[in-house]
Structures are given as C-alpha cells and as structure tokens.
Short mmCIF file of C-alpha atoms in Angstrom, two decimals:
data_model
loop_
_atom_site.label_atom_id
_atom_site.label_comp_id
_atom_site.label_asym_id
_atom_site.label_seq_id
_atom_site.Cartn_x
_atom_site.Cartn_y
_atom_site.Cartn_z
CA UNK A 34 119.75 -190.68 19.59
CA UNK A 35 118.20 -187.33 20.61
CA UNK A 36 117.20 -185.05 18.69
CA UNK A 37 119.06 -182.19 16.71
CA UNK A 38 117.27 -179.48 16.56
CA UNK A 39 117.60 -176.32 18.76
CA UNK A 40 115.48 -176.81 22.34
CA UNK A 41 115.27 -174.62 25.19
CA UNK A 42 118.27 -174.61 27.62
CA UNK A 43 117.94 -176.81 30.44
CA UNK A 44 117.19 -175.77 34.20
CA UNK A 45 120.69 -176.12 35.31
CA UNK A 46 121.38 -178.57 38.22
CA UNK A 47 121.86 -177.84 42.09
CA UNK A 48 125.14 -176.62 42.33
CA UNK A 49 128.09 -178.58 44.43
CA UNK A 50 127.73 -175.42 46.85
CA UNK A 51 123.91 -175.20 47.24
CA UNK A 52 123.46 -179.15 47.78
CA UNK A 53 126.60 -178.69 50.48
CA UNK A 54 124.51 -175.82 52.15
CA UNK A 55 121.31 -177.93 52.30
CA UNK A 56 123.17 -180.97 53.81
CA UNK A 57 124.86 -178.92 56.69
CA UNK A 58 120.86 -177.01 57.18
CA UNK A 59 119.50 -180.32 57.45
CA UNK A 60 122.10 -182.41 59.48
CA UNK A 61 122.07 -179.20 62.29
CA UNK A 62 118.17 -179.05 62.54
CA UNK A 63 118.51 -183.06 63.60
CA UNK A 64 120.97 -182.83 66.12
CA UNK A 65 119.66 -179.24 67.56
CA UNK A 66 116.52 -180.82 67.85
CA UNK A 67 118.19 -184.00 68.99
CA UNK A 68 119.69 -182.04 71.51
CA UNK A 69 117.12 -179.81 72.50
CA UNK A 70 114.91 -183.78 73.16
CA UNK A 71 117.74 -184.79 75.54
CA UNK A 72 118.44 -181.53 77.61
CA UNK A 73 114.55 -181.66 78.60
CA UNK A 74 114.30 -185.21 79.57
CA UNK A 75 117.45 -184.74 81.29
CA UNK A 76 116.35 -181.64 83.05
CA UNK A 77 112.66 -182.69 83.79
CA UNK A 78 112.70 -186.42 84.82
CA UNK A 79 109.19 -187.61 85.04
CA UNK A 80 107.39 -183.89 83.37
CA UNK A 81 104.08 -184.63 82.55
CA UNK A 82 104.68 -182.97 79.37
CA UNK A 83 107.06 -185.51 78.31
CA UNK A 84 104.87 -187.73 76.17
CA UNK A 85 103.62 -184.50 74.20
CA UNK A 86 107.87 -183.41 73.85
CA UNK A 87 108.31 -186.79 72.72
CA UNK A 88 105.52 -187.33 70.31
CA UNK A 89 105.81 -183.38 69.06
CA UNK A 90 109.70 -184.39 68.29
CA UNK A 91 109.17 -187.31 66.41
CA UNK A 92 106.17 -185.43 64.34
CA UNK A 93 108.64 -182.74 63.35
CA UNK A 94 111.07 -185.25 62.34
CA UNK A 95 108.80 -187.10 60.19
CA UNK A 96 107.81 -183.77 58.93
CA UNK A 97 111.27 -182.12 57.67
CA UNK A 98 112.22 -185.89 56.30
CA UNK A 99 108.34 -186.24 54.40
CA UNK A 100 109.23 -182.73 53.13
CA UNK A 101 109.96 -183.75 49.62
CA UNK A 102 106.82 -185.91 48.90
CA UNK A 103 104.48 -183.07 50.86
CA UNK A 104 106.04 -180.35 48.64
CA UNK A 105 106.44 -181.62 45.13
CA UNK A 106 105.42 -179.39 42.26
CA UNK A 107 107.03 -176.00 43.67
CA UNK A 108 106.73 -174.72 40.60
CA UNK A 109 110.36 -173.52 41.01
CA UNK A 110 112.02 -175.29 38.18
CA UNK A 111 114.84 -177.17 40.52
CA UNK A 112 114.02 -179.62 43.56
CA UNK A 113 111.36 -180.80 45.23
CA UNK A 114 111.64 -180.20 48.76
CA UNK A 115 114.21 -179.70 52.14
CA UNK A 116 114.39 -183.18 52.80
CA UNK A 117 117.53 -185.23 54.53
CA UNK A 118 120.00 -184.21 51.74
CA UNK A 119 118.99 -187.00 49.52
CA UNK A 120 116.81 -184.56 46.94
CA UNK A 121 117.65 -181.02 45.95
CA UNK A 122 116.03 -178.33 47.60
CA UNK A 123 113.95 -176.26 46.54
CA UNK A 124 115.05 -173.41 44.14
CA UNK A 125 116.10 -170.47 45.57
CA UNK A 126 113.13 -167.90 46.31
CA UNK A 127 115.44 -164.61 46.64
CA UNK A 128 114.15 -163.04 43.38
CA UNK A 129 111.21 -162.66 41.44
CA UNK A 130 109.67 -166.07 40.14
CA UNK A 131 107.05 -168.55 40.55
CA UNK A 132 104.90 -168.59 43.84
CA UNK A 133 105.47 -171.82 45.98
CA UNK A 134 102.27 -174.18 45.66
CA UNK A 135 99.58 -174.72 48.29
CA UNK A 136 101.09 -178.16 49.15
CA UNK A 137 104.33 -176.24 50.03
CA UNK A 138 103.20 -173.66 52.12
CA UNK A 139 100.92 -176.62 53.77
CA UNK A 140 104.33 -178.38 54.65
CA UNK A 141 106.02 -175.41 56.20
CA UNK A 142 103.22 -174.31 57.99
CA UNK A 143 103.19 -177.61 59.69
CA UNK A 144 107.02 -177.83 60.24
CA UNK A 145 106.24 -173.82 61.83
CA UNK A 146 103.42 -174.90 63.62
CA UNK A 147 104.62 -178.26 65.36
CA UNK A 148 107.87 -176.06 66.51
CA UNK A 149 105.73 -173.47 67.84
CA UNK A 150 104.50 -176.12 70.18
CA UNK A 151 107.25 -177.41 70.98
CA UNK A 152 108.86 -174.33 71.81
CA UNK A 153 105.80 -173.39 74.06
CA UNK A 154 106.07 -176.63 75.63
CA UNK A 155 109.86 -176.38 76.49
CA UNK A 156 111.70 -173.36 75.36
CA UNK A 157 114.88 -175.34 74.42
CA UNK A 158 113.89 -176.25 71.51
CA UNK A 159 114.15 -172.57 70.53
CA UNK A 160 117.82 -172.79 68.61
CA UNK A 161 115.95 -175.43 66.17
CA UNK A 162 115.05 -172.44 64.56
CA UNK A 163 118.19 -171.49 62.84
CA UNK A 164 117.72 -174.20 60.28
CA UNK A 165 114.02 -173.34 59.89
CA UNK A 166 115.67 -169.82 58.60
CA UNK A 167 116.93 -171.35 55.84
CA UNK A 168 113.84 -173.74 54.66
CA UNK A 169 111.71 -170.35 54.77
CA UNK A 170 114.30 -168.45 52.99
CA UNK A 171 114.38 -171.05 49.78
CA UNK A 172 110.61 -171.82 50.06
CA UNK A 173 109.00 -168.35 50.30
CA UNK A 174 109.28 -165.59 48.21
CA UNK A 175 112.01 -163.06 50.21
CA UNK A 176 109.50 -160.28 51.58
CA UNK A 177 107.28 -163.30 52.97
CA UNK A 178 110.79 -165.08 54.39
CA UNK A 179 111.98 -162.00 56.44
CA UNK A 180 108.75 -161.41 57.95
CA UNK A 181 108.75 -165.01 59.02
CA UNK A 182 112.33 -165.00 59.62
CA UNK A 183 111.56 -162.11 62.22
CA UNK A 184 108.85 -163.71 63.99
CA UNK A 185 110.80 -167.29 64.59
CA UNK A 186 113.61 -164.90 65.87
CA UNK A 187 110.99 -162.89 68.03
CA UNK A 188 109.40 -166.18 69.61
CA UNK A 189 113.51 -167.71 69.94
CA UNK A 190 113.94 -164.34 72.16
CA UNK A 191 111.62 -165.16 74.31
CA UNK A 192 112.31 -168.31 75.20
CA UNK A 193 115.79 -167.52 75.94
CA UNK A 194 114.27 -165.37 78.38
CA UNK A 195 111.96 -168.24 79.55
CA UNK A 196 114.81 -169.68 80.10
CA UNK A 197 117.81 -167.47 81.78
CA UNK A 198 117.12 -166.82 85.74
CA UNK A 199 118.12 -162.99 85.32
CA UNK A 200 117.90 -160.70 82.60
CA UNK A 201 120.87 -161.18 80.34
CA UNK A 202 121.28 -158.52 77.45
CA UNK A 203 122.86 -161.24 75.21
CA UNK A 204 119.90 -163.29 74.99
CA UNK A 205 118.02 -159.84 73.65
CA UNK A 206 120.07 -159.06 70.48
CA UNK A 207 122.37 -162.08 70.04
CA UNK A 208 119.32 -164.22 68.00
CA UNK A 209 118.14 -160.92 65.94
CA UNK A 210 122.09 -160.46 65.05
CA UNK A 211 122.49 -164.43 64.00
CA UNK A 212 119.30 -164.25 62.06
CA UNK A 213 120.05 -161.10 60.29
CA UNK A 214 123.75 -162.36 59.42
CA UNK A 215 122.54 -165.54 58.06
CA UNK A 216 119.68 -164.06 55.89
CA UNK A 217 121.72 -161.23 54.80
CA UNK A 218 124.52 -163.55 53.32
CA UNK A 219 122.03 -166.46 52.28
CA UNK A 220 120.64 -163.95 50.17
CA UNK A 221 123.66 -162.53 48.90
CA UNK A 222 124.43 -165.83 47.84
CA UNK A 223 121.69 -166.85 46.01
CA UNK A 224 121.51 -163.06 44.25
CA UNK A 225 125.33 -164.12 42.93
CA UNK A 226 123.73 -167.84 42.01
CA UNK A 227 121.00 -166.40 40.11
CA UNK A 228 123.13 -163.52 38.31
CA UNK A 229 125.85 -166.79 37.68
CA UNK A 230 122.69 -168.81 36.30
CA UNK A 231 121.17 -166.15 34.17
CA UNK A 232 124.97 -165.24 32.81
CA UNK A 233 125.29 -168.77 31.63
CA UNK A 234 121.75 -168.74 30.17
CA UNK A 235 122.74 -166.05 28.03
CA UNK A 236 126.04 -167.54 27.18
CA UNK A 237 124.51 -170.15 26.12
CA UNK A 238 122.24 -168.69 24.20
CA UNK A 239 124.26 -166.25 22.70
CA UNK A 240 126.11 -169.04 21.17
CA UNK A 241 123.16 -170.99 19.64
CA UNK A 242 122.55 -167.88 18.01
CA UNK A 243 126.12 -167.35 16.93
CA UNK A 244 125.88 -170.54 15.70
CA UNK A 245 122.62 -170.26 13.72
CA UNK A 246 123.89 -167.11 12.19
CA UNK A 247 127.32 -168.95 11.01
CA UNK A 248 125.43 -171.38 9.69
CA UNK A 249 122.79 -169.07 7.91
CA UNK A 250 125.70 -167.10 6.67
CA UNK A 251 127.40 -170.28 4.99
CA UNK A 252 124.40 -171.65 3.64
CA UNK A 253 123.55 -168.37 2.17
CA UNK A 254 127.52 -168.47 0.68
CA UNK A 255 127.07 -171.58 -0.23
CA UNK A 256 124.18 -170.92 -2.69
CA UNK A 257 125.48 -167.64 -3.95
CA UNK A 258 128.63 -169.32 -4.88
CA UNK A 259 126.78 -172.37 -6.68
CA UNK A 260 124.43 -170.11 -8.42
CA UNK A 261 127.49 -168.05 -9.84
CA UNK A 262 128.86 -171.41 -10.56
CA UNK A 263 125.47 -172.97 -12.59
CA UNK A 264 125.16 -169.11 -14.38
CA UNK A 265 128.87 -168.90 -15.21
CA UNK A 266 129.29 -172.73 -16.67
CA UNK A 267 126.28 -174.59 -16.89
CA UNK A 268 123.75 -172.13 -18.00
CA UNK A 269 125.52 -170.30 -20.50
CA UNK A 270 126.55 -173.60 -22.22
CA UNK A 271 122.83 -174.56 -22.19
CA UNK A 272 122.31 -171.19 -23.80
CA UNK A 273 125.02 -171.70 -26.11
CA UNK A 274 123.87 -174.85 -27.15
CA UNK A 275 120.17 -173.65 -27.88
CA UNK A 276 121.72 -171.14 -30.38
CA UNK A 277 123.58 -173.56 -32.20
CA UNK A 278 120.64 -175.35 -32.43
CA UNK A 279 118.29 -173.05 -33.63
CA UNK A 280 121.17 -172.09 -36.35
CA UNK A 281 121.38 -175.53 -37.37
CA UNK A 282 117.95 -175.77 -37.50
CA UNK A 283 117.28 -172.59 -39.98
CA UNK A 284 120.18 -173.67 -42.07
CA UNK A 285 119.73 -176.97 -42.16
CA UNK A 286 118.28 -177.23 -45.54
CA UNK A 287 120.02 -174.22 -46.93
CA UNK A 288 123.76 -175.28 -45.92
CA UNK A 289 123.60 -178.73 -44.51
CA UNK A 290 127.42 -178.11 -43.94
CA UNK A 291 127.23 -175.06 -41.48
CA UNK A 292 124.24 -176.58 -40.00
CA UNK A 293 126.27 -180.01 -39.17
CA UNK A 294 129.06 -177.69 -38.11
CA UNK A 295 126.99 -176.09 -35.62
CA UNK A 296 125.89 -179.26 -34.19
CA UNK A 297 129.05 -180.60 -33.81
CA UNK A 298 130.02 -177.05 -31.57
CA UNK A 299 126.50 -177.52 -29.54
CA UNK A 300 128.28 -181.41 -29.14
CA UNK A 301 131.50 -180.07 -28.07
CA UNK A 302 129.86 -177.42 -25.57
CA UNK A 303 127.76 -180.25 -23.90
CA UNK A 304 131.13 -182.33 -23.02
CA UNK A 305 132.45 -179.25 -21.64
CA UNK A 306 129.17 -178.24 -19.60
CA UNK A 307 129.04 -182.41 -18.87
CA UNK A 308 132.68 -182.48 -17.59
CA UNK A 309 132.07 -179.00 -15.33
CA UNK A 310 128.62 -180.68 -13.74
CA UNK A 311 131.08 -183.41 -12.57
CA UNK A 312 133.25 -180.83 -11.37
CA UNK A 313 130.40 -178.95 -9.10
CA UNK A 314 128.87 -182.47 -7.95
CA UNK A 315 132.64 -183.50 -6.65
CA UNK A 316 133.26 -180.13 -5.54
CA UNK A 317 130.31 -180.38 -3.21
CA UNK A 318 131.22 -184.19 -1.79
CA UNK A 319 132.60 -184.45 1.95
CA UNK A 320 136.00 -182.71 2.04
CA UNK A 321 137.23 -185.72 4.14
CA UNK A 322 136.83 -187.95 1.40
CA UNK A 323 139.37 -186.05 -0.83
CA UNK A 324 142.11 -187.11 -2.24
CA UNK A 325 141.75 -190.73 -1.82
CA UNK A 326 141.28 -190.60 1.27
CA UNK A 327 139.18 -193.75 2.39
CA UNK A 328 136.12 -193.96 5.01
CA UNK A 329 137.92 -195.69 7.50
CA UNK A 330 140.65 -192.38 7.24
CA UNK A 331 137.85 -190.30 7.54
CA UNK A 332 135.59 -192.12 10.34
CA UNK A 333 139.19 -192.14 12.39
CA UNK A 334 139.54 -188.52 12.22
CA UNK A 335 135.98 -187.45 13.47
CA UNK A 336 135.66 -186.20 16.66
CA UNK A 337 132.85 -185.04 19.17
CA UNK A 338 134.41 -182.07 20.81
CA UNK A 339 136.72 -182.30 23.56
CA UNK A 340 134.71 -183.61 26.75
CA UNK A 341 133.95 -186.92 24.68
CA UNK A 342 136.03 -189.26 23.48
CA UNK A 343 135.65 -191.16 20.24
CA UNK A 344 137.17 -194.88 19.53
CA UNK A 345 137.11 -196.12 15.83
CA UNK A 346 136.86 -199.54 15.07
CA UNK A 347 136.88 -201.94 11.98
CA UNK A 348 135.59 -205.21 11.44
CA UNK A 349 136.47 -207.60 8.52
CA UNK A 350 138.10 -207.29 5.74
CA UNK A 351 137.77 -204.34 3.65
CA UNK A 352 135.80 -203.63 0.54
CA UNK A 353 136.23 -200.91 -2.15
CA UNK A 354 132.96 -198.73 -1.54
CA UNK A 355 130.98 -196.16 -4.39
CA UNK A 356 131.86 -192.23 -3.70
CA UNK A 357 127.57 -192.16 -2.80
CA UNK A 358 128.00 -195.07 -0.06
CA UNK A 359 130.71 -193.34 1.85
CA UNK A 360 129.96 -190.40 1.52
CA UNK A 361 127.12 -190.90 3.14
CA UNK A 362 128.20 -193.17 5.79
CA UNK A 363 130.57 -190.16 7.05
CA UNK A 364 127.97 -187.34 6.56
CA UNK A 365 125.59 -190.22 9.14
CA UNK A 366 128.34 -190.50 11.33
CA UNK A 367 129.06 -186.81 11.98
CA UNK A 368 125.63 -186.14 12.54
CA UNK A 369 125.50 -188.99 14.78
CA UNK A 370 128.68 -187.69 17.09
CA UNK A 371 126.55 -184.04 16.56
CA UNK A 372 123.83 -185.52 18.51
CA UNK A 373 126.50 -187.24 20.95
CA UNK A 374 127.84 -183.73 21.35
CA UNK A 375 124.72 -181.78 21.79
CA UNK A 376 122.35 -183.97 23.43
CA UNK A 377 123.99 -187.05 25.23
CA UNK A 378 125.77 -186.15 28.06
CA UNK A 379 128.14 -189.15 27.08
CA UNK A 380 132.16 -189.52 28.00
CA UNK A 381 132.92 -191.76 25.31
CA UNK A 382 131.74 -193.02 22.12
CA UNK A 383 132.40 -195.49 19.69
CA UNK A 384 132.37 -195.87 15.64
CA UNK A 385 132.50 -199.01 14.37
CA UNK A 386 133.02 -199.76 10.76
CA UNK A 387 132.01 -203.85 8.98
CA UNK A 388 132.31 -205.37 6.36
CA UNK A 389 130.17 -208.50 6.36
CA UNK A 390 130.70 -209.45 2.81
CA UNK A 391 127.34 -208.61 1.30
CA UNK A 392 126.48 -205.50 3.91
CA UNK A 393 128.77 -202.70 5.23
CA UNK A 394 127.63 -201.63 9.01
CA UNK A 395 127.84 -198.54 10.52
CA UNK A 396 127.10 -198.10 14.38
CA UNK A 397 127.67 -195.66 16.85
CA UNK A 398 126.98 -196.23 20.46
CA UNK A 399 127.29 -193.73 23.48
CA UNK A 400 127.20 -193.99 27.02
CA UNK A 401 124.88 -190.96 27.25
CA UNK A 402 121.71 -190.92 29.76
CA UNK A 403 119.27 -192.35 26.56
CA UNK A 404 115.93 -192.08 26.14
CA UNK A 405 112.40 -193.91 26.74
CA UNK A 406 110.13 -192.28 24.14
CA UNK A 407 109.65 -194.20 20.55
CA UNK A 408 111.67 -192.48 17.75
CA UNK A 409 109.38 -192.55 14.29
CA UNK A 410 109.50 -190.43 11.02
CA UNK A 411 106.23 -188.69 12.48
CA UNK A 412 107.88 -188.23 16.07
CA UNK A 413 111.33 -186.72 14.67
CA UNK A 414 111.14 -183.03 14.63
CA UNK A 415 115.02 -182.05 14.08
CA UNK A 416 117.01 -182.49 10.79
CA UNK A 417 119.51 -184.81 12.12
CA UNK A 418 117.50 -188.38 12.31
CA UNK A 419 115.57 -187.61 9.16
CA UNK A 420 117.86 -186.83 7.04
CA UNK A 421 120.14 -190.28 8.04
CA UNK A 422 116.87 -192.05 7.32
CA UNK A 423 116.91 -190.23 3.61
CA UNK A 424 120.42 -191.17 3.27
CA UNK A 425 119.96 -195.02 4.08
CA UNK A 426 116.76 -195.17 2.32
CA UNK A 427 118.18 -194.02 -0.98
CA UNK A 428 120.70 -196.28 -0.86
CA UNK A 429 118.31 -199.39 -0.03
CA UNK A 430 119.71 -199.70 4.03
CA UNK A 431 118.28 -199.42 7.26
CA UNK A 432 118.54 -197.15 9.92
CA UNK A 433 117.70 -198.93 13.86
CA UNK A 434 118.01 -196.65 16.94
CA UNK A 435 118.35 -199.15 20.15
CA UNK A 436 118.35 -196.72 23.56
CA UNK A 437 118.20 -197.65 27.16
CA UNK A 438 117.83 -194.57 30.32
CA UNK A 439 120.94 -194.27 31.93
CA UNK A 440 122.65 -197.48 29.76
CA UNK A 441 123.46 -195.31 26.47
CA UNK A 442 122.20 -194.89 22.86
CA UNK A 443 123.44 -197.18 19.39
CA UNK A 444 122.56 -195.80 16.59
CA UNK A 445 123.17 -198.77 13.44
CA UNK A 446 123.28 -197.76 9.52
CA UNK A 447 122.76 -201.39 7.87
CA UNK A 448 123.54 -200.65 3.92
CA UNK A 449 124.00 -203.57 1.03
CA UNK A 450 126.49 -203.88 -1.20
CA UNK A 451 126.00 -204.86 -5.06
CA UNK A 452 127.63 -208.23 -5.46
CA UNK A 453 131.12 -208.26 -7.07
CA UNK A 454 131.30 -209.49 -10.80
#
C-alpha cells in the first residue's frame, strides 16, 4: 500500500488535447513529406539526385520516429520526445523552465539539418516545415523557437520561389502569415495549459494545507478537551484522595474512627475517578463502534470517497470480538481505504472480513497501479503503515503487504483469537 504521508504533487499527465495536437503534427509531417517524395520522382524521372532524395527521406523519417530515444532526459518534467504519437511530447517550452538537454538539441538539429538538404535538393519538400514549427516550438525555449521558426519560414519562401515560373505575391507572405498564425495560437495555448496546470497545483495544494490545518486544529481540540477532562475528574480525585490520606494518616492513632472514615471517602472517590477513566477511554473508541454496533456494520459503512468503490465481504461464521480487536481492525481498515484514496489510483476496492475459527482476517485489496519497492519498518516514512503494524503487533497479529505494478495492492491483518472456554 503506498504510503500516507504528504508528497509532492505529481507532474500532471499530457492532456487529451495536447496528445491530440501531437498526433495530427506528426501524422501531417509523414504524409507532407510522403508527398513531397512522390511529386519529385514523379516530376524528375531518372534525376540524378534521386538516390540522395530517397536516402535523405528515409533518414528524416528514421529521425522524427528515433526522436524519443535521441531526446530522453529533457529535463522538462513530461515526455520524452516528438515521436509517432506513441510517447508524449515533450513539455511545452512557452514559459520559463528547464533548458532542453544537449541530446535534444542534437536531435533537432539533425531533423533541421537533413530538411535543409532536402529542401536544397528539391524545393518541394519545403511545406514539411509546418510540422517542424511545432517540434521547435515544444522543444526550445520560445525566444530560441521564433527565431528558428522565422528562418524555416524564410528558407520555405524561397523555395516557393524556386519553384513558381513567375513571381507570385502569394508565395511571399502566405508562409510568414501561416507560420505566425500557428505560433501565435500554439502559444496561446500552451500559456492557458500552463496557467490551467499551475491553477490546479495550487488547488491542490491549497487543500493539503486546508487539510493539515483541520487536522492540526482537531488534534489541538482534541487535547485541550481531554486535558480539561483529566484536570476536571481524574486529577482532582487523585488530589482528593491524597488529602484523605494524609488526614488519615495524622489521625490515625489519635481517632482511628475519623481516620477509617477518611479512608473509606479516599475509597469511594477512587470508584468514582475509576468509573470516569472508563468513561474517557470509551469516549475516545471509534464512533462507528457505538452503540452496539458490530465490525461487520462498521466495515460496511466505510467508504473511499466517491471515484472508488468499496465491496464488503464476510467469510464464516461470526465470532463475538473484544472492544480492542475491532476497534482496531476498523481504525486498519480506514487507513487502509485512506491510502486507496490518496495514493492508488484504484476504481474499486474490496474489504473482506473471516472468521477462521482460531484467527479473524482482515484484507483489503485494490486494483490501483502498485508498487515494486520493498515495504519495511525502516523503509516506511508516513504514519499510516506504521501505525497498522503497532496495532497488529499489540494484539499478537501480522500485518503482510502483497503488491504487483499495474495488478493492484492487498493489504492482510492476520490477528488470533483467545480460545473459547
């Protein structure tokens, strides 16, 4: 089960938008340069030059698709590269953050160079820069990405030229007035992702620390009201009783009678400081447990917040259990759910309650993403897994995690029972 304790929020995962936006960049630059392949060995049958197109095509290919593996390590937090689609890209690079790593700019600057070639070679290839736009844009930081931006625009111009048999105006301000349009709202874009990220950063932050506070808060009501509670009953019968004492004790010899009778008040005053110990020890016992109420009620009832769903089940026949055992049974079980809640990721989880005649058996399984790394006393850094191992310990159990990546967690609370007379 993971751990309980507070840990740093999470890089939050390509969006449904930004992995959309990658798959259309990458699915145009393969059929524009497709495309741009065909039209030349349509147009020059037999070029000399063909066997350079050909070989230049299928380097830039391999390129964009090796992208991934040539550029991992960004440094960016999210993704790895601009592959086919089948990894995230790269995180965004339209605000202030980490540089890109050498073995990224080494992978564009090949992807750059290798089109430059090709372009030189046969200008058709030009309009394969449009996607290139957008793997500079979420590689490079966004002064470095305009100015590179511009340039593939400048050398796209000119090819058009290359290209048209008259002057055509179109050719001179219709690729500066696509690449400005698509950088200006691809960074737009990004600018509302990041704000979006940073707002649910703080949200979520905001509420760990609401959360901490509520719980500092209670605590700190908790032991103002217990300490009023020990001064108002407990202590001043213990001082009550030391009086009495000490009377008895001077009088002892003097008036045996008043001495005895003193006694038999300090008596009286420890049943009633006895009875109101009881009182604060039940008072502080699970509120679910009230009543009557038994652990099955109580395991039945818990829940682990509304995107999971708990089933309860119970196995064999059921055995009257001490106030201690169940109570700590539930208190294991709602931190176990906690964990579900905060850590998991899981849809579903499941309680299950035995009886197995000289045992009772608590486990809770998950369908959460796991974990690989060993869980030990030494390794457990939160409150949560600890403190179950304290509970099961005192009460002579055991405590076995069992997790598997991807397949889950189940967490088992293994606790005898004292044979009945």
């Amino acid at each position: 089960m993971p751990r309980t304790e507070e840990q740093p929020v999470p890089p939050a995962p390509p969006r449904d938008d930004t992995r959309t936006l990658a798959t259309v960049a990458h699915t145009a630059f393969f059929l524009l340069l497709g495309a741009s392949l065909i039209r030349f060995l349509l147009r020059h049958p037999g070029d000399p030059r063909t066997a350079w197109i050909i070989a230049l095509s299928i380097t830039l290919a391999l390129l964009y698709v090796l992208g991934p593996a040539l550029g991992t390590g960004t440094g960016t937090g999210t993704g790895t590269g601009t592959g086919t689609g089948k990894s995230p890209a790269p995180a965004p690079r339209t605000g202030k953050g980490p540089a890109p790593t050498t073995r990224r700019l080494l992978w564009l600057g090949l992807v750059v160079t290798t089109w430059v070639v090709l372009v030189v070679l046969a200008p058709s290839f030009a309009w394969c820069a449009v996607p290139l736009f957008f793997t500079a844009l979420r590689t490079l930081p966004p002064r470095a990405a305009i100015v590179l931006v511009a340039l593939l625009t400048g050398l796209v111009v000119i090819a058009q030229l290359k290209l048209a048999k008259s002057f055509d105006p179109n050719l001179l301000l219709a690729p500066p007035a696509v690449a400005a349009l698509a950088t200006a709202v691809f960074v737009h874009m990004e600018r509302q992702a990041q704000a979006q990220r940073a707002l649910i950063d703080d949200l979520i932050r905001t509420r760990r620390e609401l959360a901490a506070t509520e719980r500092r808060e209670g605590t700190l009501a908790e032991r103002q009201r217990l300490s009023m509670e020990i001064h108002d009953t407990l202590a001043q019968n213990l001082s009550s009783q030391q009086m009495l004492l000490q009377a008895a004790d001077r009088t002892w010899d003097a008036d045996p009678a008043t001495a005895r009778a003193h006694v038999r008040t300090a008596t009286g005053i420890a049943a009633h400081g006895l009875a109101e110990a009881r009182r604060l020890v039940h008072d502080l016992a699970p509120s679910e447990l009230a009543d009557g109420a038994g652990l099955a009620d109580a395991l039945r009832a818990l829940d682990a917040g509304p995107d999971v769903d708990v089933r309860f089940h119970l196995e064999g026949t059921p055995a009257p259990l001490p106030d201690r055992l169940q109570s700590a049974l539930l208190r294991i079980a709602q931190g176990a759910l906690a964990n579900v809640r905060e850590h998991s990721r899981a849809r579903t989880a499941a309680l299950t309650l035995s009886f197995l005649g000289d045992q009772v058996v608590l486990d809770v399984a998950d369908d959460g993403h796991g974990f690989t790394e060993p869980r030990t006393d030494a390794a457990e850094r939160g409150h949560g897994l600890p403190a179950m191992r304290a509970r099961v310990r005192q009460l002579g159990g055991t405590l076995t995690i069992e997790s598997t990546p991807g397949e889950g967690t189940v967490l088992s609370a293994a606790i005898p029972l004292e044979p009945t007379p």
